Amino acid sequence: MFIVCRGHGFWLMLLLVNMICQFYSSVKRRKVESSGYVEEIQESVSVTSVGRGSGKSREKDKCSHPGVFSQMCYACGEKIEEDSGVTLRYIHKELRLGSDELARLRTKDVKNLLRHRKLYMILDLDHTLLNSTGITDVAPDEEYLRNPPNYMEGSLFVVPKMPIMTKLRPFVRDFLKQASSMFEMYIYTMGDSHYAAAMASLLDPKKEYFDARVISRDESTQKHQKGLDLVLGQESAVVILDDTETVWSRHMDNLILIERYNFFASSCRQHKIPCKSLAELRTDESESDGILATVLQVLKRIHCAFFKDLGDDPADRDVRQVLRSERSEILKGCKIVFSRVFSLYVQAETHILWRIAEGLGATCCTEVDPSVTHVVAADAGTEKARWAVKENKFLVNQQWIEAANFLWKRQPEDNFPVKPPKNT
Amino acid sequence: MFLKVQLHWNVIIPPDNLDAKGLMLQRSIIVRLLEEFANKKATKDLGYFTALTTLEKIGEGKVRQNSGDVLFPVDFTCITFKLFRGEIIQGEVDKILKHGVIVKCGPVESCYLSHQKMSGYQYVPGENPVFMSDKLAKIDKGVSLRVMVLGTKWMEAERKFMALVSIDGDFLGPV
C-alpha cells in the first residue's frame, strides 16, 4: 500500500514538476515576447520622439516669425531686426504682426464676431462724437461756458492738461450704448495719442465700449490718411463713421459720412462756415432727432439687413454691398436735372453732387424731359427752374441732396426752396 | 531669477550733510546709497535692483575740489531680479488681448504670452474677454499663471525688460 502510495506520489510529483516546468517556460516565453514588444514600443517611441525633436528643430529653423514683441519673434524667441508687418502701437507699443498673421487673426476674429451678430465700427472723434476748442480760442459770446449752465452738465468738459474745452455731441452716450450691442467699436482720430486717450476716457470712462481700441495719428501708418490696416477686422465687416471723406480715400465704400458737429466758433472758423456757432447761439443739436439719433437708426437698418438672411454664411457677406443697396434706395425713382449748380467748364458727370445723387439711387441727366422729377437749381430764374415750376416738378436747392446724403432719407422738398432771381 | 550681487559704488555726500560725529555721516551715506539704489531701477546685466541686504564697507572719502562734495567708495551686497530664457516663473495676467495676454511678473511689467504659445486655448470675446481651454481652464485678468520664459529684451531708454513667455509645456498655465 505504502509502495503504491509512494508510486502514486512519485508520479504525482513528476506530473506536478512537469506542469510547473511547462508553465514556467511558457511564462518565460511570454515574458520574452512581451519584453520584446515593450522594446519595440520603446524603440518606436524613441524613433518618433527623435522625429518630433528633429521636426521641432526644423520648425524652429523655418519659423515664419508670425509676429514680433519687443524685437523678438513671439513664436520662437529669435531676435528680429527688420521692420516688416504692421506695428499695432495702440495695443502695445512693442507689438508688430506679420501680414499673414494679421490675415489669419482677422479671419478668426470676424468669424467670432459674426457668431455674436456683431460688425466692426470705426468712429472718428472731432466733429463726429464731440467738438473741442483751445481754452484761449473761446469766442467772446462763448465766455458763459467757463461757468456752464446746469443743462450742459456731463456733456461739457475742461481738460486742464491740454488745455482744451470739449463738448460731447447730444445723444452720444445713448448712441455708444446702443451701438455697442451691434458693433465692436474702435476710435480712429487724427489727434495725437494723449488727446485720443483723454477723449476716450470722457466718452467711455468705464472702458466698456473701446477698451484699448483707440487709434491716433501717432499709430497711423500713413500721414494725413486713415486706413483699416490697423484694425483687427476684415473690410467686409467694417462700417466707418466720420465727418471727413478725404481721409478715407481707400475705404470710401465702408464710410457713412456724418454732418460736422461745429459747437464752438473756432470750428466754424476752421471750416470757413460764415455763421455763428451753436455755442454762440446758446443752442445745440436735438437729443431725440439729432444727427447721432438719425445715424443710429441707419446703423440699425444696416445691421438688420446684414444679418437678415440666415441661409448663407455671414462670413461670405459684405457690409459694403449692404451700404450701397441701402443708399441706392434713398432717392430711388427720382430723375434729377441740375441748373447752374456747377460751372459750365466742369463735366457734369464728374461733379461731386452728381456722383452723390447717383449713389443715392437717383438718375441724373443734363436736359429736361417729361420723366424728370426734380430740378436742382442755384437760382429760380433759370430756364430749367422756370420749366420745373410750369410743369409742376420739384424745384429744390443743392442742400436737398446733401441732406439726403447725411440723413440717409429723402427729405421734404418744401424745406429746400430755391432763392428767387437776384434782379427781382 | 534672484541674484545675490556684491557691488562697489561711489556715494556723493554734499558738504552740509557731513558731520563730525561719524554716526550721522554713516546715516547720510546709507540714505544716499538707498536713494541711488532705488533710482537706478535696473541694468542690462544684473536686472532689477530689488533689495539692498548688507553694507560691507565704507571706504575713505575723497573731497571734490570744485564743489566740496565728498565721494565715498561703498561695498554692499544686494538682491537683483533678472529673467533668463528657459526659466519657469509665476506672474499675474494684466491684460487680455485678442492675440495673447500681457503678464506681470514682479518688476517686469510686460511679459507677452502669444495665443500661439497657449495651445488648446481659445479667445472668448465679451465685456470681460478670456482665454478658455478645452478642459475649461480659464485665463482671465488677475489670474496667476506659471509660464516659461522664451526670451528677454532690455529697453535702454526706459531702463526696463520686456519678456516673451509660453505656457506650452508640462505643469504650465493657470495656477
Coordinates of C-alpha atoms in Angstrom, one line a residue:
Chain A
M1 CA 0.0 0.0 0.0
F2 CA 2.8 2.3 1.0
I3 CA 4.7 1.5 -2.1
V4 CA 1.7 2.0 -4.3
C5 CA 1.1 5.2 -2.5
R6 CA 4.7 6.2 -2.9
G7 CA 4.5 5.3 -6.5
H8 CA 1.4 7.4 -6.9
G9 CA 3.1 10.2 -5.0
F10 CA 6.1 9.9 -7.3
W11 CA 4.1 10.1 -10.4
L12 CA 2.1 12.9 -8.9
M13 CA 5.3 14.7 -8.1
L14 CA 6.6 14.1 -11.6
L15 CA 3.4 15.4 -13.1
L16 CA 3.5 18.5 -10.9
V17 CA 7.1 19.2 -11.7
N18 CA 6.4 18.8 -15.4
M19 CA 3.4 21.2 -15.2
I20 CA 5.5 23.7 -13.3
C21 CA 8.3 23.5 -15.9
Q22 CA 5.8 23.9 -18.8
F23 CA 4.1 26.8 -17.0
Y24 CA 7.5 28.4 -16.2
S25 CA 8.7 28.0 -19.8
S26 CA 5.5 29.5 -21.2
V27 CA 5.7 32.4 -18.8
K28 CA 9.3 32.9 -19.7
R29 CA 8.4 32.8 -23.4
R30 CA 5.6 35.2 -22.8
K31 CA 7.8 37.4 -20.8
V32 CA 10.4 37.5 -23.5
E33 CA 7.7 38.2 -26.1
S34 CA 6.2 40.9 -24.0
S35 CA 9.6 42.4 -23.2
G36 CA 10.4 42.2 -26.9
Y37 CA 7.1 44.0 -27.5
V38 CA 8.0 46.6 -24.9
E39 CA 11.3 47.1 -26.6
E40 CA 9.6 47.5 -29.9
I41 CA 7.3 50.1 -28.4
Q42 CA 10.2 51.9 -26.7
E43 CA 12.1 51.8 -29.9
S44 CA 9.2 53.3 -31.8
V45 CA 8.6 55.9 -29.1
S46 CA 12.3 56.9 -29.2
V47 CA 12.1 57.0 -33.0
T48 CA 9.0 59.2 -33.0
S49 CA 10.4 61.4 -30.3
V50 CA 13.6 61.8 -32.2
G51 CA 11.5 62.5 -35.3
R52 CA 9.4 65.0 -33.3
G53 CA 12.5 66.6 -31.9
S54 CA 14.0 67.0 -35.4
G55 CA 10.7 68.3 -36.6
K56 CA 10.8 70.8 -33.8
S57 CA 14.2 71.9 -34.7
R58 CA 13.2 72.0 -38.4
E59 CA 10.2 74.0 -37.4
K60 CA 12.3 76.4 -35.5
D61 CA 14.7 76.7 -38.4
K62 CA 11.9 77.7 -40.7
C63 CA 9.8 79.7 -38.2
S64 CA 7.7 82.1 -40.2
H65 CA 8.0 84.7 -37.4
P66 CA 4.3 85.5 -37.3
G67 CA 4.7 88.4 -35.0
V68 CA 7.3 90.4 -33.1
F69 CA 7.2 91.6 -29.5
S70 CA 10.0 93.9 -28.5
Q71 CA 12.1 92.8 -31.5
M72 CA 11.7 89.1 -30.6
C73 CA 9.6 86.6 -32.6
Y74 CA 6.9 85.6 -30.2
A75 CA 6.8 82.0 -31.7
C76 CA 10.5 81.1 -31.4
G77 CA 12.0 83.9 -29.3
E78 CA 14.6 84.8 -32.0
K79 CA 15.8 88.4 -32.3
I80 CA 14.2 90.2 -35.3
E81 CA 15.8 93.4 -36.6
E82 CA 13.9 94.3 -39.8
D83 CA 10.6 96.2 -39.6
S84 CA 8.2 94.1 -41.6
G85 CA 4.5 93.8 -40.9
V86 CA 2.2 96.3 -39.1
T87 CA 3.0 97.8 -35.7
L88 CA -0.1 97.8 -33.5
R89 CA 1.1 100.5 -31.2
Y90 CA -2.4 101.2 -29.8
I91 CA -2.5 97.7 -28.4
H92 CA 1.1 97.6 -27.2
K93 CA 3.9 99.8 -28.5
E94 CA 6.2 96.8 -28.9
L95 CA 3.8 94.6 -30.8
R96 CA 4.2 94.0 -34.5
L97 CA 2.3 91.4 -36.5
G98 CA 3.2 90.0 -39.9
S99 CA 0.8 90.3 -42.8
D100 CA 0.0 86.5 -42.8
E101 CA -0.7 86.5 -39.1
L102 CA -2.8 89.6 -39.4
A103 CA -4.9 88.0 -42.1
R104 CA -5.3 84.8 -40.0
L105 CA -6.3 86.8 -37.0
R106 CA -8.8 88.9 -39.0
T107 CA -10.4 85.8 -40.4
K108 CA -10.6 84.2 -37.0
D109 CA -11.9 87.3 -35.3
V110 CA -14.5 88.2 -37.9
K111 CA -16.0 84.6 -37.6
N112 CA -16.1 85.1 -33.8
L113 CA -17.7 88.4 -34.1
L114 CA -20.3 87.4 -36.7
R115 CA -21.3 84.5 -34.5
H116 CA -22.2 87.1 -31.9
R117 CA -24.1 89.0 -34.5
K118 CA -21.8 91.9 -34.4
L119 CA -19.9 94.0 -37.0
Y120 CA -17.0 96.5 -36.6
M121 CA -17.4 100.2 -36.4
I122 CA -14.7 102.8 -36.7
L123 CA -15.6 106.2 -35.1
D124 CA -14.0 109.5 -35.6
L125 CA -13.8 111.9 -32.6
D126 CA -13.6 115.5 -33.7
H127 CA -16.8 116.9 -35.2
T128 CA -18.3 113.4 -35.2
L129 CA -18.8 112.4 -31.5
L130 CA -17.6 115.7 -29.9
N131 CA -16.1 119.1 -30.6
S132 CA -13.0 120.6 -28.8
T133 CA -11.5 124.0 -28.7
G134 CA -8.5 125.6 -27.1
I135 CA -9.3 127.4 -23.8
T136 CA -7.7 130.5 -25.3
D137 CA -9.8 130.2 -28.5
V138 CA -13.2 130.6 -26.8
A139 CA -15.1 133.4 -28.6
P140 CA -16.5 136.4 -26.6
D141 CA -20.1 135.1 -27.0
E142 CA -18.9 131.7 -25.6
E143 CA -17.4 133.1 -22.4
Y144 CA -20.5 131.8 -20.5
L145 CA -19.2 128.3 -21.0
R146 CA -16.5 128.9 -18.4
N147 CA -19.3 128.6 -15.8
P148 CA -21.6 126.3 -17.8
P149 CA -25.3 126.2 -17.3
N150 CA -26.8 123.1 -15.5
Y151 CA -28.2 121.6 -18.6
M152 CA -24.7 121.1 -20.0
E153 CA -23.5 119.1 -17.0
G154 CA -22.0 115.8 -18.1
S155 CA -21.5 117.0 -21.7
L156 CA -19.1 119.9 -21.4
F157 CA -15.6 119.3 -20.0
V158 CA -12.5 121.2 -19.4
V159 CA -9.3 119.2 -19.8
P160 CA -6.7 121.4 -18.0
K161 CA -3.6 119.4 -19.1
M162 CA -4.3 120.0 -22.8
P163 CA -5.7 122.8 -22.1
I164 CA -9.0 122.4 -24.0
M165 CA -12.7 122.6 -23.6
T166 CA -14.7 119.7 -25.0
K167 CA -18.4 119.4 -25.8
L168 CA -19.9 115.9 -26.3
R169 CA -22.4 115.7 -29.1
P170 CA -26.0 115.3 -27.9
F171 CA -27.2 111.7 -27.6
V172 CA -23.6 110.4 -27.8
R173 CA -23.8 108.3 -24.6
D174 CA -27.0 106.5 -25.7
F175 CA -25.6 106.2 -29.2
L176 CA -22.5 104.3 -27.9
K177 CA -24.6 102.2 -25.5
Q178 CA -26.9 101.0 -28.3
A179 CA -24.3 100.7 -30.9
S180 CA -22.1 98.5 -28.7
S181 CA -24.7 95.8 -28.9
M182 CA -24.3 95.7 -32.7
F183 CA -20.7 96.6 -33.2
E184 CA -17.2 96.2 -31.8
M185 CA -16.1 99.8 -31.8
Y186 CA -12.8 101.5 -32.5
I187 CA -11.9 105.2 -32.2
Y188 CA -9.7 106.5 -35.0
T189 CA -8.7 110.1 -34.8
M190 CA -6.2 112.4 -36.4
G191 CA -5.4 113.8 -33.0
D192 CA -2.4 112.7 -31.1
S193 CA -2.4 109.8 -28.7
H194 CA -2.7 111.9 -25.5
Y195 CA -5.7 113.7 -26.9
A196 CA -7.3 110.4 -28.1
A197 CA -6.8 108.8 -24.7
A198 CA -8.3 111.8 -22.9
M199 CA -11.3 112.0 -25.2
A200 CA -11.9 108.2 -25.0
S201 CA -11.9 108.5 -21.2
L202 CA -14.6 111.2 -21.4
L203 CA -16.7 109.1 -23.8
D204 CA -16.1 105.7 -22.1
P205 CA -14.9 106.2 -18.5
K206 CA -15.6 102.5 -17.6
K207 CA -13.8 101.2 -20.7
E208 CA -17.0 99.3 -21.8
Y209 CA -17.0 100.3 -25.4
F210 CA -13.5 100.8 -26.7
D211 CA -11.1 99.3 -24.2
A212 CA -7.6 99.6 -25.9
R213 CA -9.1 100.1 -29.4
V214 CA -8.1 103.8 -29.6
I215 CA -6.0 104.6 -32.7
S216 CA -4.5 108.1 -33.1
R217 CA -2.3 109.7 -35.7
D218 CA 0.8 108.5 -33.7
E219 CA -0.1 104.9 -34.5
S220 CA -1.3 105.6 -38.1
T221 CA 0.6 104.0 -40.9
Q222 CA 0.1 106.8 -43.4
K223 CA 0.3 110.6 -43.0
H224 CA -3.0 112.5 -43.3
Q225 CA -4.8 109.3 -44.1
K226 CA -6.7 106.7 -42.1
G227 CA -6.7 103.1 -43.0
L228 CA -8.1 99.7 -41.9
D229 CA -4.7 98.1 -41.8
L230 CA -4.5 98.7 -38.1
V231 CA -8.0 97.2 -37.4
L232 CA -8.2 93.5 -36.5
G233 CA -11.3 93.1 -38.7
Q234 CA -12.0 92.3 -42.3
E235 CA -13.0 95.2 -44.5
S236 CA -16.2 93.3 -45.5
A237 CA -17.5 93.7 -41.9
V238 CA -16.4 97.3 -41.1
V239 CA -18.6 100.4 -41.0
I240 CA -16.8 103.8 -40.7
L241 CA -18.5 106.9 -39.2
D242 CA -16.6 110.1 -40.0
D243 CA -17.2 113.7 -40.9
T244 CA -14.3 113.9 -43.4
E245 CA -14.4 111.9 -46.6
T246 CA -10.9 112.7 -47.9
V247 CA -9.0 110.8 -45.1
W248 CA -10.7 107.5 -46.1
S249 CA -9.8 107.6 -49.8
R250 CA -9.0 103.8 -49.7
H251 CA -12.2 102.8 -47.9
M252 CA -15.0 105.0 -49.3
D253 CA -17.4 102.1 -49.6
N254 CA -17.3 101.5 -45.9
L255 CA -17.9 105.1 -45.0
I256 CA -21.0 106.7 -43.6
L257 CA -20.5 110.4 -43.8
I258 CA -21.8 112.3 -40.9
E259 CA -22.6 116.0 -40.7
R260 CA -20.0 118.0 -38.8
Y261 CA -20.7 119.0 -35.2
N262 CA -19.5 122.6 -35.0
F263 CA -20.3 123.6 -31.5
F264 CA -17.5 126.1 -31.0
A265 CA -16.8 129.2 -33.0
S266 CA -13.2 128.1 -33.6
S267 CA -14.6 125.1 -35.5
C268 CA -16.7 127.3 -37.7
R269 CA -13.7 129.4 -38.5
Q270 CA -11.6 126.3 -39.2
H271 CA -14.2 125.0 -41.7
K272 CA -14.9 128.5 -43.1
I273 CA -18.5 128.5 -42.1
P274 CA -19.7 132.1 -42.2
C275 CA -22.2 131.9 -39.4
K276 CA -22.4 131.8 -35.6
S277 CA -21.6 128.6 -33.7
L278 CA -24.1 126.6 -31.7
A279 CA -22.4 127.8 -28.5
E280 CA -22.6 131.4 -29.6
L281 CA -26.3 130.9 -30.4
R282 CA -26.7 129.2 -27.0
T283 CA -28.4 126.2 -28.7
D284 CA -27.5 122.6 -29.6
E285 CA -28.5 119.7 -31.7
S286 CA -31.6 117.8 -30.7
E287 CA -31.1 114.7 -28.5
S288 CA -34.1 112.8 -29.8
D289 CA -33.9 113.5 -33.6
G290 CA -30.4 115.0 -33.9
I291 CA -27.7 113.6 -36.2
L292 CA -26.5 110.8 -33.9
A293 CA -30.0 109.6 -33.3
T294 CA -30.6 109.6 -37.1
V295 CA -27.4 107.7 -37.8
L296 CA -28.2 105.2 -35.1
Q297 CA -31.4 104.3 -37.0
V298 CA -29.3 103.9 -40.2
L299 CA -26.9 101.6 -38.4
K300 CA -29.7 99.5 -37.1
R301 CA -31.1 99.2 -40.6
I302 CA -27.7 98.2 -41.9
H303 CA -27.1 95.7 -39.1
C304 CA -30.6 94.2 -39.6
A305 CA -30.0 93.9 -43.4
F306 CA -26.6 92.3 -42.9
F307 CA -27.9 89.6 -40.6
K308 CA -31.4 89.3 -42.1
D309 CA -31.0 86.2 -44.3
L310 CA -29.6 83.4 -42.1
G311 CA -29.4 81.0 -45.0
D312 CA -25.8 81.6 -46.1
D313 CA -22.7 82.0 -44.1
P314 CA -22.4 85.6 -42.7
A315 CA -18.6 85.5 -43.4
D316 CA -19.5 85.5 -47.1
R317 CA -21.5 88.7 -46.8
D318 CA -20.1 92.2 -47.4
V319 CA -21.4 95.2 -45.4
R320 CA -20.2 97.4 -48.3
Q321 CA -22.9 95.9 -50.5
V322 CA -25.5 96.4 -47.8
L323 CA -24.4 100.1 -47.5
R324 CA -24.6 100.5 -51.3
S325 CA -28.0 98.9 -51.6
E326 CA -29.4 100.9 -48.6
R327 CA -28.1 104.1 -50.1
S328 CA -29.4 103.4 -53.5
E329 CA -33.0 103.3 -52.1
I330 CA -32.9 106.8 -50.7
L331 CA -33.6 108.7 -53.9
K332 CA -34.8 105.8 -56.0
G333 CA -37.3 106.9 -58.6
C334 CA -36.0 110.5 -58.7
K335 CA -34.8 111.9 -62.0
I336 CA -32.7 115.0 -61.5
V337 CA -31.6 117.8 -63.7
F338 CA -29.1 120.4 -62.4
S339 CA -29.3 124.0 -63.3
R340 CA -26.4 126.4 -62.6
V341 CA -25.2 124.3 -59.8
F342 CA -21.8 123.6 -61.4
S343 CA -19.6 125.6 -63.7
L344 CA -20.0 125.2 -67.5
Y345 CA -16.4 124.2 -67.7
V346 CA -16.9 121.2 -65.4
Q347 CA -18.0 117.9 -66.9
A348 CA -21.4 117.3 -65.1
E349 CA -20.9 113.6 -64.6
T350 CA -17.7 114.1 -62.6
H351 CA -19.2 116.7 -60.2
I352 CA -19.5 115.5 -56.6
L353 CA -23.2 116.3 -56.4
W354 CA -23.9 114.3 -59.5
R355 CA -22.0 111.3 -58.1
I356 CA -23.7 111.6 -54.7
A357 CA -27.2 111.7 -56.3
E358 CA -26.4 108.6 -58.4
G359 CA -25.1 106.9 -55.3
L360 CA -28.4 107.6 -53.6
G361 CA -30.3 105.9 -56.4
A362 CA -31.3 108.9 -58.4
T363 CA -30.9 109.2 -62.2
C364 CA -29.1 112.3 -63.3
C365 CA -29.3 114.0 -66.7
T366 CA -28.4 117.3 -68.3
E367 CA -31.6 118.1 -70.2
V368 CA -35.2 118.3 -69.1
D369 CA -37.9 115.9 -70.3
P370 CA -41.3 114.8 -69.0
S371 CA -39.7 112.0 -66.9
V372 CA -37.7 114.5 -64.8
T373 CA -39.0 114.7 -61.3
H374 CA -36.6 117.2 -59.7
V375 CA -34.7 120.3 -60.8
V376 CA -31.8 121.2 -58.5
A377 CA -31.0 124.9 -59.1
A378 CA -28.9 127.6 -57.6
D379 CA -31.3 130.3 -58.9
A380 CA -35.1 130.3 -59.5
G381 CA -34.7 132.5 -62.6
T382 CA -33.0 129.9 -64.8
E383 CA -34.8 128.4 -67.8
K384 CA -34.9 124.9 -66.2
A385 CA -36.1 126.3 -62.9
R386 CA -39.0 128.1 -64.6
W387 CA -39.8 124.9 -66.6
A388 CA -40.0 123.0 -63.2
V389 CA -42.5 125.5 -61.8
K390 CA -44.5 125.4 -65.0
E391 CA -44.5 121.6 -65.3
N392 CA -45.2 121.2 -61.5
K393 CA -41.9 119.4 -60.9
F394 CA -40.0 119.7 -57.6
L395 CA -37.6 122.7 -57.6
V396 CA -35.0 122.4 -54.8
N397 CA -31.6 123.7 -53.9
Q398 CA -28.5 121.5 -53.7
Q399 CA -28.8 121.1 -50.0
W400 CA -31.7 118.7 -50.6
I401 CA -29.2 116.2 -52.0
E402 CA -26.7 116.9 -49.2
A403 CA -29.4 116.4 -46.5
A404 CA -30.5 113.1 -48.1
N405 CA -26.8 112.1 -48.2
F406 CA -26.2 112.9 -44.5
L407 CA -29.6 111.7 -43.1
W408 CA -29.9 108.6 -45.3
K409 CA -33.5 109.6 -46.0
R410 CA -35.3 111.5 -48.7
Q411 CA -36.1 115.0 -47.3
P412 CA -39.3 117.0 -47.8
E413 CA -38.7 119.2 -50.9
D414 CA -40.6 122.1 -49.4
N415 CA -37.7 122.6 -46.8
F416 CA -35.2 123.3 -49.6
P417 CA -36.7 126.2 -51.7
V418 CA -34.6 127.9 -54.4
K419 CA -33.7 131.6 -53.9
P420 CA -35.6 133.9 -56.2
P421 CA -33.7 135.6 -59.0
K422 CA -31.3 138.3 -57.9
N423 CA -32.8 141.0 -60.1
T424 CA -36.3 140.8 -58.7
Chain B
M1 CA 15.5 84.7 -11.1
F2 CA 17.0 86.2 -8.0
L3 CA 20.7 87.0 -8.0
K4 CA 22.9 87.9 -5.0
V5 CA 25.4 90.5 -6.1
Q6 CA 28.3 92.3 -4.5
L7 CA 28.7 95.8 -5.8
H8 CA 31.2 98.7 -5.5
W9 CA 29.6 102.1 -5.9
N10 CA 30.6 105.7 -5.2
V11 CA 28.3 107.7 -3.0
I12 CA 28.5 111.5 -3.1
I13 CA 27.6 113.4 0.1
P14 CA 27.1 117.2 -0.1
P15 CA 29.1 119.2 2.5
D16 CA 26.1 120.2 4.6
N17 CA 25.5 116.5 5.3
L18 CA 29.0 116.0 6.7
D19 CA 29.1 115.7 10.4
A20 CA 31.9 115.5 13.0
K21 CA 30.1 112.6 14.7
G22 CA 30.6 109.6 12.5
L23 CA 27.2 108.1 13.2
M24 CA 25.3 110.9 11.3
L25 CA 27.7 110.7 8.4
Q26 CA 27.2 107.0 8.2
R27 CA 23.4 107.5 8.2
S28 CA 23.8 110.1 5.4
I29 CA 25.8 107.6 3.3
I30 CA 23.3 104.8 3.8
V31 CA 20.3 107.1 3.0
R32 CA 22.1 108.4 -0.1
L33 CA 23.0 104.8 -1.2
L34 CA 19.4 103.7 -0.8
E35 CA 18.2 106.6 -2.9
E36 CA 20.7 105.8 -5.6
F37 CA 19.8 102.2 -5.4
A38 CA 16.1 103.0 -5.9
N39 CA 16.7 105.4 -8.7
K40 CA 19.0 103.0 -10.6
K41 CA 15.9 100.7 -11.1
A42 CA 17.7 98.1 -13.3
T43 CA 20.7 97.4 -15.5
K44 CA 21.0 95.1 -18.5
D45 CA 23.5 92.7 -16.8
L46 CA 22.1 92.5 -13.3
G47 CA 18.3 93.0 -13.8
Y48 CA 16.1 94.9 -11.4
F49 CA 17.5 96.1 -8.1
T50 CA 15.1 94.7 -5.5
A51 CA 16.7 94.8 -2.1
L52 CA 19.9 96.1 -0.5
T53 CA 20.9 93.5 2.1
T54 CA 24.2 94.3 3.7
L55 CA 26.6 97.2 3.7
E56 CA 30.1 95.6 3.7
K57 CA 32.4 98.6 3.8
I58 CA 32.6 102.3 3.5
G59 CA 35.9 103.5 2.1
E60 CA 37.9 106.7 2.7
G61 CA 36.2 109.8 1.4
K62 CA 37.7 112.0 -1.3
V63 CA 36.8 115.6 -1.4
R64 CA 35.9 117.1 -4.8
Q65 CA 37.8 120.3 -5.3
N66 CA 35.2 122.4 -7.1
S67 CA 32.0 121.5 -5.2
G68 CA 33.2 120.4 -1.8
D69 CA 31.2 117.2 -2.1
V70 CA 32.8 114.1 -0.6
L71 CA 32.9 110.9 -2.6
F72 CA 32.8 107.7 -0.5
P73 CA 33.5 104.3 -2.1
V74 CA 31.0 101.8 -0.8
D75 CA 30.9 98.0 -1.0
F76 CA 27.5 96.3 -0.5
T77 CA 25.5 93.2 -1.2
C78 CA 22.1 93.3 -2.8
I79 CA 19.5 91.1 -4.4
T80 CA 18.5 91.6 -8.1
F81 CA 15.8 90.1 -10.2
K82 CA 16.5 89.0 -13.7
L83 CA 14.6 86.7 -16.1
F84 CA 16.5 84.1 -18.1
R85 CA 15.5 82.1 -21.1
G86 CA 14.1 78.7 -20.2
E87 CA 13.2 79.7 -16.6
I88 CA 9.8 78.9 -15.1
I89 CA 8.2 81.9 -13.4
Q90 CA 4.9 82.9 -11.9
G91 CA 3.1 86.1 -12.9
E92 CA -0.3 87.7 -12.9
V93 CA -2.4 88.4 -16.0
D94 CA -2.6 92.1 -16.6
K95 CA -4.3 92.5 -19.9
I96 CA -6.3 90.1 -22.2
L97 CA -5.8 90.8 -25.9
K98 CA -7.3 89.0 -28.9
H99 CA -4.0 87.6 -29.9
G100 CA -2.4 87.0 -26.5
V101 CA -2.0 88.1 -22.9
I102 CA 0.2 90.6 -21.1
V103 CA 1.5 89.1 -17.9
K104 CA 3.2 91.0 -15.0
C105 CA 5.9 89.2 -13.1
G106 CA 7.3 91.1 -10.2
P107 CA 9.1 94.2 -11.6
V108 CA 8.7 93.0 -15.2
E109 CA 5.5 94.6 -16.3
S110 CA 5.4 93.4 -19.9
C111 CA 5.7 89.7 -20.4
Y112 CA 3.8 88.8 -23.6
L113 CA 2.2 85.4 -23.9
S114 CA 1.1 84.9 -27.5
H115 CA -2.0 82.9 -28.4
Q116 CA 0.4 80.7 -30.4
K117 CA 2.1 79.7 -27.2
M118 CA -1.0 78.7 -25.4
S119 CA -2.1 75.5 -27.2
G120 CA -5.7 74.4 -26.6
Y121 CA -6.9 77.9 -25.5
Q122 CA -9.4 79.9 -27.5
Y123 CA -10.2 83.6 -27.2
V124 CA -13.7 84.2 -25.8
P125 CA -14.8 87.8 -26.5
G126 CA -17.2 89.8 -24.3
E127 CA -17.2 92.6 -21.7
N128 CA -14.5 90.7 -19.8
P129 CA -12.7 88.6 -22.5
V130 CA -10.9 85.4 -21.5
F131 CA -8.9 82.6 -23.0
M132 CA -10.6 79.3 -22.3
S133 CA -9.0 75.8 -22.8
D134 CA -10.7 72.6 -24.0
K135 CA -10.5 71.4 -20.3
L136 CA -12.3 74.6 -19.2
A137 CA -9.2 76.2 -17.6
K138 CA -9.6 79.9 -17.8
I139 CA -7.1 82.7 -18.3
D140 CA -8.7 85.8 -17.0
K141 CA -7.5 89.2 -15.8
G142 CA -5.9 88.8 -12.4
V143 CA -5.3 85.1 -12.8
S144 CA -1.9 83.7 -11.6
L145 CA 0.0 81.9 -14.4
R146 CA 3.0 79.7 -14.4
V147 CA 4.9 80.4 -17.6
M148 CA 8.3 79.6 -19.2
V149 CA 10.5 82.5 -20.4
L150 CA 11.2 82.3 -24.2
G151 CA 13.3 85.4 -24.4
T152 CA 14.0 88.8 -22.8
K153 CA 14.9 92.2 -24.2
W154 CA 16.5 95.1 -22.4
M155 CA 15.0 98.5 -23.2
E156 CA 17.7 101.1 -22.6
A157 CA 15.6 104.2 -22.9
E158 CA 13.0 103.1 -20.3
R159 CA 15.5 101.1 -18.3
K160 CA 13.3 98.0 -18.2
F161 CA 13.0 94.5 -19.5
M162 CA 10.4 93.0 -21.8
A163 CA 9.9 89.3 -22.0
L164 CA 8.2 86.6 -24.1
V165 CA 6.6 83.7 -22.3
S166 CA 4.9 80.5 -23.1
I167 CA 2.5 78.0 -21.4
D168 CA 3.2 75.2 -23.8
G169 CA 4.7 72.6 -21.5
D170 CA 4.0 70.4 -18.5
F171 CA 2.6 72.0 -15.4
L172 CA 2.4 75.4 -17.0
G173 CA -0.7 77.6 -17.1
P174 CA -3.2 78.9 -14.6
V175 CA -2.1 78.1 -11.0

